[in-house]
XYZ file of C-alpha atoms in Angstrom:
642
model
C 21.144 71.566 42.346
C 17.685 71.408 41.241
C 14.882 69.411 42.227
C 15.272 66.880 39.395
C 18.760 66.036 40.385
C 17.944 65.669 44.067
C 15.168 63.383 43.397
C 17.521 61.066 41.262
C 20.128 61.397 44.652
C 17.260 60.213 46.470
C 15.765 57.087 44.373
C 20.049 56.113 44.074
C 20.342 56.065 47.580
C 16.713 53.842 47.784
C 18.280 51.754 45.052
C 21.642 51.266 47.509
C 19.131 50.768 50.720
C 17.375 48.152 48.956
C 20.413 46.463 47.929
C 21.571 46.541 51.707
C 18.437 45.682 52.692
C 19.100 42.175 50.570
C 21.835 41.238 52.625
C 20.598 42.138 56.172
C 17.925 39.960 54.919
C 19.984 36.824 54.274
C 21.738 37.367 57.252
C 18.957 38.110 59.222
C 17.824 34.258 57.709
C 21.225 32.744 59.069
C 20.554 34.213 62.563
C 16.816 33.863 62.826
C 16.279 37.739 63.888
C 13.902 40.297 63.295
C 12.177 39.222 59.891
C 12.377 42.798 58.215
C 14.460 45.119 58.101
C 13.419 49.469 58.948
C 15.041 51.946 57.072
C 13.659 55.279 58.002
C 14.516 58.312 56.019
C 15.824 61.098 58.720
C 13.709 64.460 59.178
C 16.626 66.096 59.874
C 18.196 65.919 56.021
C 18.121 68.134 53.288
C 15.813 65.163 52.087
C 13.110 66.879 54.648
C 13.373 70.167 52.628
C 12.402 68.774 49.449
C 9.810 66.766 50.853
C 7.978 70.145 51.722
C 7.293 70.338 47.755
C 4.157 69.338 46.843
C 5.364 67.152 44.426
C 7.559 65.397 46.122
C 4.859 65.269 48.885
C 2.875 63.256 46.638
C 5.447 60.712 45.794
C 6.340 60.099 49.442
C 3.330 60.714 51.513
C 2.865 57.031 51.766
C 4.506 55.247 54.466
C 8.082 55.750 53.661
C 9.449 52.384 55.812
C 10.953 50.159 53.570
C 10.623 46.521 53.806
C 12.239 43.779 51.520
C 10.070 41.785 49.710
C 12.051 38.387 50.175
C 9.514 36.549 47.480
C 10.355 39.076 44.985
C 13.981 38.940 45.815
C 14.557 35.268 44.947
C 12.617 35.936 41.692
C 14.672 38.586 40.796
C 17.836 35.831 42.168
C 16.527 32.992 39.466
C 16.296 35.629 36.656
C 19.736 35.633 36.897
C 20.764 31.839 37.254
C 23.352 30.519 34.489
C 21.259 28.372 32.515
C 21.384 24.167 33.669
C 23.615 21.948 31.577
C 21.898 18.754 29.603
C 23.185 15.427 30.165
C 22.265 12.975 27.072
C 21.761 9.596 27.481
C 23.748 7.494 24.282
C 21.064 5.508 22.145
C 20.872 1.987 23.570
C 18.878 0.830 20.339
C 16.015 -1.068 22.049
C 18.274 -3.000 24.850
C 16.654 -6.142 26.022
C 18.418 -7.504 29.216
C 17.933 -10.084 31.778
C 18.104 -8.950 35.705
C 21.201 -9.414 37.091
C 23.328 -8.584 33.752
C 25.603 -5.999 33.533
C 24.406 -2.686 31.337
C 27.194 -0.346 29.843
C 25.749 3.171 28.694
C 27.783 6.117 27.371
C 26.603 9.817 27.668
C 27.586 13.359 27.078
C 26.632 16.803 28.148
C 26.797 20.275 26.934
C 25.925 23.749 27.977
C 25.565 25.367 31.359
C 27.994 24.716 34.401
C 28.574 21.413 36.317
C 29.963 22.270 39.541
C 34.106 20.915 40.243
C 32.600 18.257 42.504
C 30.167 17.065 40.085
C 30.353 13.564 39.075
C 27.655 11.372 37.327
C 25.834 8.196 37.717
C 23.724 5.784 35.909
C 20.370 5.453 36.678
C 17.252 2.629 36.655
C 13.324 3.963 36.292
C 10.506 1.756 36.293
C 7.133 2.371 35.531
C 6.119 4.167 38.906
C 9.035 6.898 38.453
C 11.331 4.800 41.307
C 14.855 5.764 40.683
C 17.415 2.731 41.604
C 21.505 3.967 41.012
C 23.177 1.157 39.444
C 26.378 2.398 39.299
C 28.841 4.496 41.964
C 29.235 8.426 41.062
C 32.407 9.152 38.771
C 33.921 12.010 37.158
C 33.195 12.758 33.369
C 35.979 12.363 30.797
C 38.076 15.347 29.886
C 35.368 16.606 27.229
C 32.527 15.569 29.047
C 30.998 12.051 28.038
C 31.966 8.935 29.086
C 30.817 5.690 30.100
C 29.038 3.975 32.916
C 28.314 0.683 33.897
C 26.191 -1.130 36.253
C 24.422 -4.307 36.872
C 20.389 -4.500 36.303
C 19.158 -5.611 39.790
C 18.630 -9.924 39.843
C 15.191 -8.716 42.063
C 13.806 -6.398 38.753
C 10.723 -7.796 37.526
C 10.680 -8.205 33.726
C 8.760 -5.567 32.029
C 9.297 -3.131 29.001
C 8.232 -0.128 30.991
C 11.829 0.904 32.210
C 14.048 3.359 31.206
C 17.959 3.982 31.626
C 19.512 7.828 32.128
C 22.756 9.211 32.738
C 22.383 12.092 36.156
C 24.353 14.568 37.344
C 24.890 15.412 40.752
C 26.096 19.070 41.113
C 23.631 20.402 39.463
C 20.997 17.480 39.413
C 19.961 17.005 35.891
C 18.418 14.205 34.660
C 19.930 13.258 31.292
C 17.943 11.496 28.548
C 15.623 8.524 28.995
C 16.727 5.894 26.915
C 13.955 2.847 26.612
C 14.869 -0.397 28.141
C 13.179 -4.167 27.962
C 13.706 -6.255 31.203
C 13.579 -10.031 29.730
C 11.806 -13.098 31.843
C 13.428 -15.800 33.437
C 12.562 -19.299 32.011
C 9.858 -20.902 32.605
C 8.514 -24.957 32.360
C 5.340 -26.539 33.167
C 4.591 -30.041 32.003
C 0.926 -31.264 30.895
C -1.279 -33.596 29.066
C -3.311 -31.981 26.163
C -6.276 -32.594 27.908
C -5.489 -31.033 31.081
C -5.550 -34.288 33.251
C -2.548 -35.255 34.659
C -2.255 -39.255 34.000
C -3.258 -41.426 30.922
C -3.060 -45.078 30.743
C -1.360 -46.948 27.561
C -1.162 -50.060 26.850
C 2.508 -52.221 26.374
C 4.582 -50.741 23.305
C 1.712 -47.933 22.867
C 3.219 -44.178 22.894
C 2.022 -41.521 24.923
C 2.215 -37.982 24.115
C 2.311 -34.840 26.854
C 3.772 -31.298 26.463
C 5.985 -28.926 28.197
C 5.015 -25.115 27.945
C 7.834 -22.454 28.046
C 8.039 -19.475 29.404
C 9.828 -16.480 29.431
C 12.276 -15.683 26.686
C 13.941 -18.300 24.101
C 15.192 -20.322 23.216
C 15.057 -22.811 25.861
C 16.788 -25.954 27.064
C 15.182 -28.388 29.834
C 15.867 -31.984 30.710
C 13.389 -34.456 31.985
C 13.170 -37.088 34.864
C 13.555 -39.934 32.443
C 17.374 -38.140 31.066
C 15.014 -36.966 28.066
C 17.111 -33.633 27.255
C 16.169 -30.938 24.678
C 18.204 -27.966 23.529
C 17.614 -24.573 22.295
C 14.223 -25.212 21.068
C 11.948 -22.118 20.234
C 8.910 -24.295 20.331
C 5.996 -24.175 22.927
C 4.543 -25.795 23.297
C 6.846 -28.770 23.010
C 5.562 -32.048 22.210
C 7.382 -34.906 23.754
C 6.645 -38.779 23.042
C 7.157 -41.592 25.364
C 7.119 -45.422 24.983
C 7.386 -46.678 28.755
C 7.531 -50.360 29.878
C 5.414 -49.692 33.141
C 3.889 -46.961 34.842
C 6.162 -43.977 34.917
C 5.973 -40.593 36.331
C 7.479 -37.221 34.317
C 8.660 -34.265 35.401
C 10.969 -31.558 33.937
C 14.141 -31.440 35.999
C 15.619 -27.863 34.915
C 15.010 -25.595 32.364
C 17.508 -22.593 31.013
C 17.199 -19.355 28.451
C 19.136 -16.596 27.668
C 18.360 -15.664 31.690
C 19.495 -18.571 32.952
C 18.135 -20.888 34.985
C 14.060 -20.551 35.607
C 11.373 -22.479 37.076
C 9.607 -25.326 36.519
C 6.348 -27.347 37.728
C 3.467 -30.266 36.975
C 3.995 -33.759 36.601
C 2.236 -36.770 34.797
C 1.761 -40.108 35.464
C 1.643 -42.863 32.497
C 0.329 -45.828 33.035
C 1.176 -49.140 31.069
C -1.644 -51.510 31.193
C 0.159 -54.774 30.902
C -2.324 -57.692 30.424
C -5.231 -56.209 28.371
C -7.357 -58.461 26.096
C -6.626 -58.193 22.211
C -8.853 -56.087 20.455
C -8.781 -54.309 16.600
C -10.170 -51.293 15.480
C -10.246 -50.456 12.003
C -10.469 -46.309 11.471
C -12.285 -45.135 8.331
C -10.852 -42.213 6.562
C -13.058 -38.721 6.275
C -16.225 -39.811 4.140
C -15.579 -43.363 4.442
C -14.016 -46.016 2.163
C -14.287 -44.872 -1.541
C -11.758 -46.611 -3.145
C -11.354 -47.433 -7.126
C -11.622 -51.050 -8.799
C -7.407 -51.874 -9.200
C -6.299 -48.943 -6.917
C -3.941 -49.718 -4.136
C -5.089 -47.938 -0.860
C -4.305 -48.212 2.826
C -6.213 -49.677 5.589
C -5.529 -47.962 9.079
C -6.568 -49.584 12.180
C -5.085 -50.222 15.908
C -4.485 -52.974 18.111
C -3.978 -52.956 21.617
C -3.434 -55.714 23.987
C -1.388 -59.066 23.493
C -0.672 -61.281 20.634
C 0.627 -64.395 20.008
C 4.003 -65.240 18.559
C 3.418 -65.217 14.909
C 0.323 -62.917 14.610
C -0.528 -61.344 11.612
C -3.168 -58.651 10.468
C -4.815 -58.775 7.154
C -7.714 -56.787 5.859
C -10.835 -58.273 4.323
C -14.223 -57.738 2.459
C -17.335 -59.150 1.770
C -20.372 -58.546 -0.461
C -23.856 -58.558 0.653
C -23.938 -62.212 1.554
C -21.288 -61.825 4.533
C -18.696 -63.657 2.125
C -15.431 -62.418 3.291
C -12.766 -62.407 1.246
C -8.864 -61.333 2.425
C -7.468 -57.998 -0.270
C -4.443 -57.525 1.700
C -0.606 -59.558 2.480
C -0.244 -60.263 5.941
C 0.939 -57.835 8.425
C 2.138 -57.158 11.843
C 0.955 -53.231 12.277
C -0.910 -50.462 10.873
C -1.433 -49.747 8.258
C -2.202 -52.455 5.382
C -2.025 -52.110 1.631
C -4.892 -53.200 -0.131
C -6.486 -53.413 -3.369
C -9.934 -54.264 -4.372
C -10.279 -57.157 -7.130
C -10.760 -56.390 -10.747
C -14.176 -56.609 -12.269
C -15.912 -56.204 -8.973
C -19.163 -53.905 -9.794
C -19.498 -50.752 -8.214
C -23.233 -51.308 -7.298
C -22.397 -53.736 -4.796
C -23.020 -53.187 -1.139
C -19.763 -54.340 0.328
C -17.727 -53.617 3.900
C -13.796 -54.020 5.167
C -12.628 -55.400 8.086
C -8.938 -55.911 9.760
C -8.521 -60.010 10.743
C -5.918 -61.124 13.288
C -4.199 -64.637 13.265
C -3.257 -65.662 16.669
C -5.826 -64.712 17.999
C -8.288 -65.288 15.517
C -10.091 -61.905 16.182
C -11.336 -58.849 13.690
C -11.973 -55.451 14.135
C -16.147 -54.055 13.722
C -16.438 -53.498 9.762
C -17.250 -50.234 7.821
C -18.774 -49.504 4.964
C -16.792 -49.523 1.631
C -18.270 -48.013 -1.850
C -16.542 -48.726 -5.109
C -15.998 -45.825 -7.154
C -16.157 -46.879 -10.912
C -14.402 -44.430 -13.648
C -15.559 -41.178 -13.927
C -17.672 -40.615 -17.625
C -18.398 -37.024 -19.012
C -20.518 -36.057 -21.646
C -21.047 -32.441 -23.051
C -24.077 -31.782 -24.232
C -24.891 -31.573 -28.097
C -25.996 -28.376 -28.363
C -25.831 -25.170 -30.307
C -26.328 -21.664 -28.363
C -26.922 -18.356 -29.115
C -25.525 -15.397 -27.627
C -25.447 -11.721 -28.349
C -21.459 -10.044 -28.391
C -20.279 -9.869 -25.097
C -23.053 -12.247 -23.102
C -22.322 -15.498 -21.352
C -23.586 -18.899 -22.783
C -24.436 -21.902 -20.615
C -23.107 -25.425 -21.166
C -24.117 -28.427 -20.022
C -22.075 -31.633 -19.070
C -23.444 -35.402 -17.629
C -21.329 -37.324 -15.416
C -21.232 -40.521 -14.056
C -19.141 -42.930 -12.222
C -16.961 -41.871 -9.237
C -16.953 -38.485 -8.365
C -16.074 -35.671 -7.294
C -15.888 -34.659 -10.854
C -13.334 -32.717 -13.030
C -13.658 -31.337 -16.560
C -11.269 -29.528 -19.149
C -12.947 -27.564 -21.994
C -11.081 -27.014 -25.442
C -11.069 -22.856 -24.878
C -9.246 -23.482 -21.424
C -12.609 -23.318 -19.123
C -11.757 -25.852 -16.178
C -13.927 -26.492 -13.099
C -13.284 -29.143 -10.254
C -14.761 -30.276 -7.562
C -17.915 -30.906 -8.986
C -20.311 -32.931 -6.927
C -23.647 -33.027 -9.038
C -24.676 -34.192 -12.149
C -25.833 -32.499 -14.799
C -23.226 -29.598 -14.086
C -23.695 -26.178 -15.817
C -20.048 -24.722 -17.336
C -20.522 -20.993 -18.521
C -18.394 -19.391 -21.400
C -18.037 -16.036 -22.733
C -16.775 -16.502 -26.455
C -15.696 -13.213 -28.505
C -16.725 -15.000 -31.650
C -18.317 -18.113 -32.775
C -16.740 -20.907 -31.135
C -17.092 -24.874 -31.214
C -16.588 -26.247 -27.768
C -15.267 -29.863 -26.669
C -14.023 -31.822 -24.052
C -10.402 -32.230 -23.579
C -9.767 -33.983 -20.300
C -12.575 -35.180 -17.283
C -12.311 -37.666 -14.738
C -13.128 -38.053 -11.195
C -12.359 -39.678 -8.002
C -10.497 -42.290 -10.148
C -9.045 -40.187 -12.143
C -8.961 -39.272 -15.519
C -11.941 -40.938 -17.403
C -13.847 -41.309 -20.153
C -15.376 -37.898 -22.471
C -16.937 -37.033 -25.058
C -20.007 -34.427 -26.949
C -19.419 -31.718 -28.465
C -21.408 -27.956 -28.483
C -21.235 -24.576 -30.840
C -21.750 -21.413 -29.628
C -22.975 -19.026 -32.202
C -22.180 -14.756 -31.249
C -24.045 -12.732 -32.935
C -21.514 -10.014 -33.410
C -23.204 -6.342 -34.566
C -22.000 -4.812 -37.783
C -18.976 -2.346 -37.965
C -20.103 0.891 -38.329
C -18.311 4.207 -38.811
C -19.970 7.694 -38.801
C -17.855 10.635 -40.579
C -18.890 14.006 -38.343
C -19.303 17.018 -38.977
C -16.164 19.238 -39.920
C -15.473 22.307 -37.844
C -14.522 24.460 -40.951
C -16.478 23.939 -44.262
C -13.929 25.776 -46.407
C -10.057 25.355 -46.390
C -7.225 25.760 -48.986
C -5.536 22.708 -50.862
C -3.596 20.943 -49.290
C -4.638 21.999 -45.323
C -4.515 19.454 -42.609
C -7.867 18.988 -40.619
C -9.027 17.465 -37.783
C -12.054 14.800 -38.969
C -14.341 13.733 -36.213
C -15.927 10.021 -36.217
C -17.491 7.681 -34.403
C -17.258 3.837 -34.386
C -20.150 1.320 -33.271
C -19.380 -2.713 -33.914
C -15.680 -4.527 -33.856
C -12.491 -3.280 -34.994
C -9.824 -5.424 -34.229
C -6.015 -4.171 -32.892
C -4.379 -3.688 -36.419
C -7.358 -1.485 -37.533
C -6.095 1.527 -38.804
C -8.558 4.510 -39.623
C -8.191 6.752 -43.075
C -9.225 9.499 -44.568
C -10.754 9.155 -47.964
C -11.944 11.692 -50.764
C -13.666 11.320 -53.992
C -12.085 12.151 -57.199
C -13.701 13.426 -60.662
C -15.075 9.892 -61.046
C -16.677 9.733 -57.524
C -13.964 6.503 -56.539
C -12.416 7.805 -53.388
C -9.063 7.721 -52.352
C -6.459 7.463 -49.580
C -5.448 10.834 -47.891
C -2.368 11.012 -45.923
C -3.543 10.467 -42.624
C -2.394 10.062 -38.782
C -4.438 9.044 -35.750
C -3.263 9.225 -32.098
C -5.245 9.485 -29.019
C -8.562 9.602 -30.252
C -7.807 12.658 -32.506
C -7.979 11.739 -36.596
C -6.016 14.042 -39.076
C -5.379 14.376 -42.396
C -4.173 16.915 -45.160
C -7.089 17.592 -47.733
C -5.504 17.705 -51.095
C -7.267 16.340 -54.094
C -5.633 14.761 -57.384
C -7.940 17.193 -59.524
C -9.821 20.105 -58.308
C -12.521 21.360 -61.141
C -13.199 25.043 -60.349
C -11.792 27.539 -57.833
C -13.891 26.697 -55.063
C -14.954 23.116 -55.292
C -17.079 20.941 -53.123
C -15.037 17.738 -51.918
C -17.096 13.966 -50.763
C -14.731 12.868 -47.351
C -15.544 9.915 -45.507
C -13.481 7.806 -42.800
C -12.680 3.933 -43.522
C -11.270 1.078 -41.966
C -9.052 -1.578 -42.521
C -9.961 -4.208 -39.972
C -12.266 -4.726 -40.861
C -12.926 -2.956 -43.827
C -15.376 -0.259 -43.567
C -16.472 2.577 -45.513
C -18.072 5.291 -42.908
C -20.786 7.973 -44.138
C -19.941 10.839 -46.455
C -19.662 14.628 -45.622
C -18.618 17.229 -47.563
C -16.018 20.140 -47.546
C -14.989 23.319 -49.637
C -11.595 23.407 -50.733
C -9.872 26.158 -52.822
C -7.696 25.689 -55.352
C -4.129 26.796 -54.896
C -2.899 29.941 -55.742
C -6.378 31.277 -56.631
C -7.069 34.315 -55.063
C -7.140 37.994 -56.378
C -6.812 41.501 -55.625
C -8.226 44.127 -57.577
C -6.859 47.845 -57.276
C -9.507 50.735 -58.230
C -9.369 54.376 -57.533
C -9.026 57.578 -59.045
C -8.523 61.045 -57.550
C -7.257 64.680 -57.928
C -5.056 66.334 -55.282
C -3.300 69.334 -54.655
C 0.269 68.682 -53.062
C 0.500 67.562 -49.743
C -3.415 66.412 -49.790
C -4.297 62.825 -49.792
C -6.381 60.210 -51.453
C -8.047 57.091 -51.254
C -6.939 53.506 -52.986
C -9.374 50.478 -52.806
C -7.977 47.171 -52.531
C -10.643 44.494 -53.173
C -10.130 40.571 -52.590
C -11.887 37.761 -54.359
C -11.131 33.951 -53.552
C -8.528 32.824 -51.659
C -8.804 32.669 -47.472
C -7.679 35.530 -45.635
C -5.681 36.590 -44.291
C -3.938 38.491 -47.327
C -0.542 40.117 -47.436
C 0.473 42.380 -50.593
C 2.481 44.820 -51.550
C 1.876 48.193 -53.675
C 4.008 49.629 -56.419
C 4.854 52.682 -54.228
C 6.935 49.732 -51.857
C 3.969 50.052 -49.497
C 3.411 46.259 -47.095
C 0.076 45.101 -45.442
C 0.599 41.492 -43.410
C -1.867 39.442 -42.744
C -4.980 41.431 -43.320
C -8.600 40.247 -42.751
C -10.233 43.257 -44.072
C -12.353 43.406 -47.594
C -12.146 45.486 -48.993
C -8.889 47.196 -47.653
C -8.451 50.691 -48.382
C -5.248 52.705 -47.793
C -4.393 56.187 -47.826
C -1.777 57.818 -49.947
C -0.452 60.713 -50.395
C 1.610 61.049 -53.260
C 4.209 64.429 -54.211
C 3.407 63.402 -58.028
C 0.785 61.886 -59.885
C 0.679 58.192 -59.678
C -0.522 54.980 -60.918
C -1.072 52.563 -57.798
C -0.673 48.497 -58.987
C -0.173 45.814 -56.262
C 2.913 44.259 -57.332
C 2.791 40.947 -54.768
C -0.215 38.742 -53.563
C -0.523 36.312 -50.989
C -3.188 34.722 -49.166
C -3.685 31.191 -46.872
C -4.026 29.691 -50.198
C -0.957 30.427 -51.750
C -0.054 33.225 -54.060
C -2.464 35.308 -55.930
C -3.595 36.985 -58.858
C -3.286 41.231 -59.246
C -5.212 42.800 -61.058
C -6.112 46.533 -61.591
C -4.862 49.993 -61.260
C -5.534 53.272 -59.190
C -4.297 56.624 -60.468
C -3.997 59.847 -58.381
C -3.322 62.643 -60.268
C -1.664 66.151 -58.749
C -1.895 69.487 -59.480
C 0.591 72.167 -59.165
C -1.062 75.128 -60.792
């Protein structure tokens, strides 16, 4: 055995001290002994002989009494716990409940171990963290969920801050929180308006006070006069009463979706029973205004007591206190009225209510009679450039606020000073009336009339410059332009060239987006190369935009002209010259020897041949962007044997 292997005997049998050492440790816990436990290693062993090599020396020459390290033993224990099982809460979907109802909450769980004695229960938390069980432990179901129920405590205070979970016991896991809304218990105070708590009416007058709710609706209460009210959402509630004598009110009980709740306040009413007659006649916002033949209404109240037989009528007088009665007889508020015809609206008159038994009236107000409303647009004409705003004036007169209806649509209301300024934004020259005006007596009279003159800039067009200045027949180009002026929506822009006699013409043309196109091909076409007049026009209106100019080719124009001559010995080679002349390139041809050249931009082109026997060189095919050409010319290449 060498020293390797003994020192791997030795650490195994540290390894099995240590693991001894663990239990003497928990038992010497249970018995409340010596904290730590000694093991020596004996000097006696063949341990001692190996300890004499330096080596070994250095790895034990420390202290070699072991104690247990009990912190580091129970971390090394909870590395090795199973892992907890979760308990989840079921989704209670924003539960509102009042205390003392019963909850129902399912759960389930899943992973980890639950002890055989575990069991579950349903749990309260409020805001602080306090836990309150509301229901007695119980077993899960045979796959582990179930359901729970309990009853929300009738001392829980309402709130939103709560939660509901599902626990275990064996292990203690707190399953999901699931959100939970405490509602109020009813609530019902009764009031007056103005805070007091009495007010004093007088016989057959009504007296209004209110009840505030509380707490969660909708709510049903009854009052100490029998008054009852159910499931009203309202609060607060406005209740009206018509006692006979003084009377006190309270609200007897009140009930919500909690049940019963609480209630508080009273008021006193008190019935004034032998007050003196008196009228008072109430004005409406802005006083009397009121149009010759109109019917209106004359508010007023009367408190105290009348005579068998009274009657209320309403009355007015001019400037010399003559009163005159505009109403039928009544017995309560309010009266209809209506102001005689003819009376003039400059007169300084005033209403008053009159009783009959007694013979008593009410303090008088102010009354103004509004005469017809008359409107008169200015005759005027007014000048505007394209696109500006033009002013137009109209008089009134007669009862106002004012109204006023222009031909072109333009209608203002409201108006409350004459002369009145109307602005209008006409596209083109417009005439302008009045079609309907009227004011606080409605529809009047109207008349004038105005013109507003636009002084709309002429339609322009400006042909730009072309991006290429020399195409074939019959190519399609893009034409720039700009506009300045009107055009109107079924304006359509075209191309236009001049023929031999300088009257231009239509070009197929298409325009979309902006972008203006149009094939250039000529009726008659002169030369070879000729120089074309293009211009844009409109047709709404009709416009003819400035000239530019453009080189087109006639079709089928261009040429190719073969040259070269030469003198080889076999297997040499030699030189043909293909020259071009009109046309666009690129060219394409093809040479009597079968030789092709696509698309070619060169000019002159020169290819190299090398021919076994002498040979005349022709092009037998020509083609260029302008259509086929013209060949023309011959190369010879003559070779020598000898």
């Amino acid at each position: 055995m060498n020293k390797f292997t003994l020192l791997s005997t030795v650490l195994g049998v540290v390894g099995f001290l240590t693991l001894g050492a663990s239990g003497v440790e928990q038992r010497t816990r249970q018995s409340r002994a010596v904290a730590d436990t000694l093991i020596e290693i004996r000097k006696d062993t063949l341990i001692e002989k190996y300890l004499k090599d330096s080596l070994y020396k250095a790895i034990f020459q420390r202290d070699t009494t072991m104690r247990i390290d009990s912190a580091a033993m129970r971390a090394q224990a909870d590395s090795h716990k199973v892992a907890l099982p979760e308990v989840m809460t079921g989704d209670l979907n924003g539960l509102a409940v009042c205390a003392g109802s019963p909850v129902s909450v399912p759960y389930t769980s899943s992973g980890g171990r639950f002890s055989p004695d575990n069991q579950f229960v349903l749990q309260l938390v409020d805001a602080t963290g306090k836990v309150t069980n509301l229901s007695e432990p119980a077993k899960a179901g045979p796959f582990g969920n179930g359901t729970l129920a309990g009853v929300i405590p009738v001392t829980t205070e309402a709130g939103s801050r709560y939660t509901l979970r599902v626990a275990s016991t064996n292990p203690v896991v707190n399953g999901t929180a699931q959100a939970l809304r405490v509602l109020p218990a009813p609530g019902a105070r009764i009031e007056l308006a103005d805070g007091s708590n009495a007010v004093t009416v007088l016989p057959g007058q009504a007296a209004t006070f209110r009840i505030a709710l509380s707490g969660h609706g909708p709510w049903s209460f009854m009052l100490s006069d029998g008054t009852k009210v159910q499931n009203t959402t309202t609060t607060p509630y406005e209740v009206t009463v018509t006692p006979d004598k003084p009377t006190i009110y309270k609200v007897v009980n009140v009930s919500g979706p909690c049940g019963s709740g609480t209630v508080s306040g009273e008021i006193i009413v008190n019935v004034n029973e032998n007050p003196n007659p008196e009228i008072a006649i109430k004005a409406p916002n802005g006083g009397f205004r009121i149009c010759t033949g109109t019917p209106f209404q004359v508010a007023f109240t009367a408190t105290g007591k009348y005579q068998a037989g009274n009657g209320f009528v309403a009355q007015l007088a001019d400037s010399t206190n003559n009163w005159t009665t505009i109403s039928a007889s009544g017995t309560a508020s309010p009266l209809m009225a209506r102001l005689p015809y003819g009376i003039s609206p400059r007169g300084a008159y005033k209403i008053r209510v009159m009783a009959t038994q007694p013979a008593i009236s009410s303090n008088a107000e102010n009354l103004i009679v509004a005469a017809q409303a008359v409107a008169v647009l200015r005759n005027d004409t007014v000048k505007i450039e394209e696109g500006k705003t033009a002013e137009l004036t109209v008089d009134f007169g007669g009862g106002g606020p004012w109204f006023v209806l222009l031909t072109d649509g333009t209608y203002e209301n409201n108006i409350a000073k004459s002369p009145h300024t109307i602005r209008v934004t006409p596209n083109n020259p417009t005439p302008y009336a009045i079609t309907s005006a009227g004011g606080a007596c409605g529809v009047g009279e109207y008349s004038g009339r105005a013109f507003v003159k636009v002084n709309i800039p002429p339609s322009t067009i400006t042909t730009g410059n072309l991006s290429a200045r020399t195409i074939c027949h019959g190519a399609e180009i893009t034409v720039p332009f700009t506009t300045a002026g009107r055009f109107y929506a079924n304006n359509k822009y075209i191309v236009q060239v001049a023929d031999t006699s300088g009257r231009f013409v239509n070009l197929a043309t298409t325009y979309k987006d902006g972008v203006l196109k149009a094939a250039i091909s000529p009726a008659y076409l002169k030369d070879t190369l000729n120089t074309v007049r293009l211009r844009v026009a409109s047709t709404s209106p009709a416009v003819a935009g400035s000239e530019t100019t453009i080189k087109v080719l006639a079709p089928n124009v261009s040429q190719a002209m073969v040259a070269g001559e030469g003198t080889i010995r076999p297997g040499q080679t030699s030189k043909v010259r293909v020259a071009f002349k009109n046309g666009l390139p690129p060219w394409s041809f093809v040479l009597s020897d079968g030789t092709q050249v696509n698309g070619t931009f060169l000019n002159p082109y020169v290819l190299t041949v090398a021919p076994t026997a002498s040979t005349e060189y022709t092009i037998t095919s020509l083609k260029s962007s302008c259509g086929a050409g013209i060949p023309a010319g011959s190369a010879r290449v003559t070779v020598e044997r000898n």
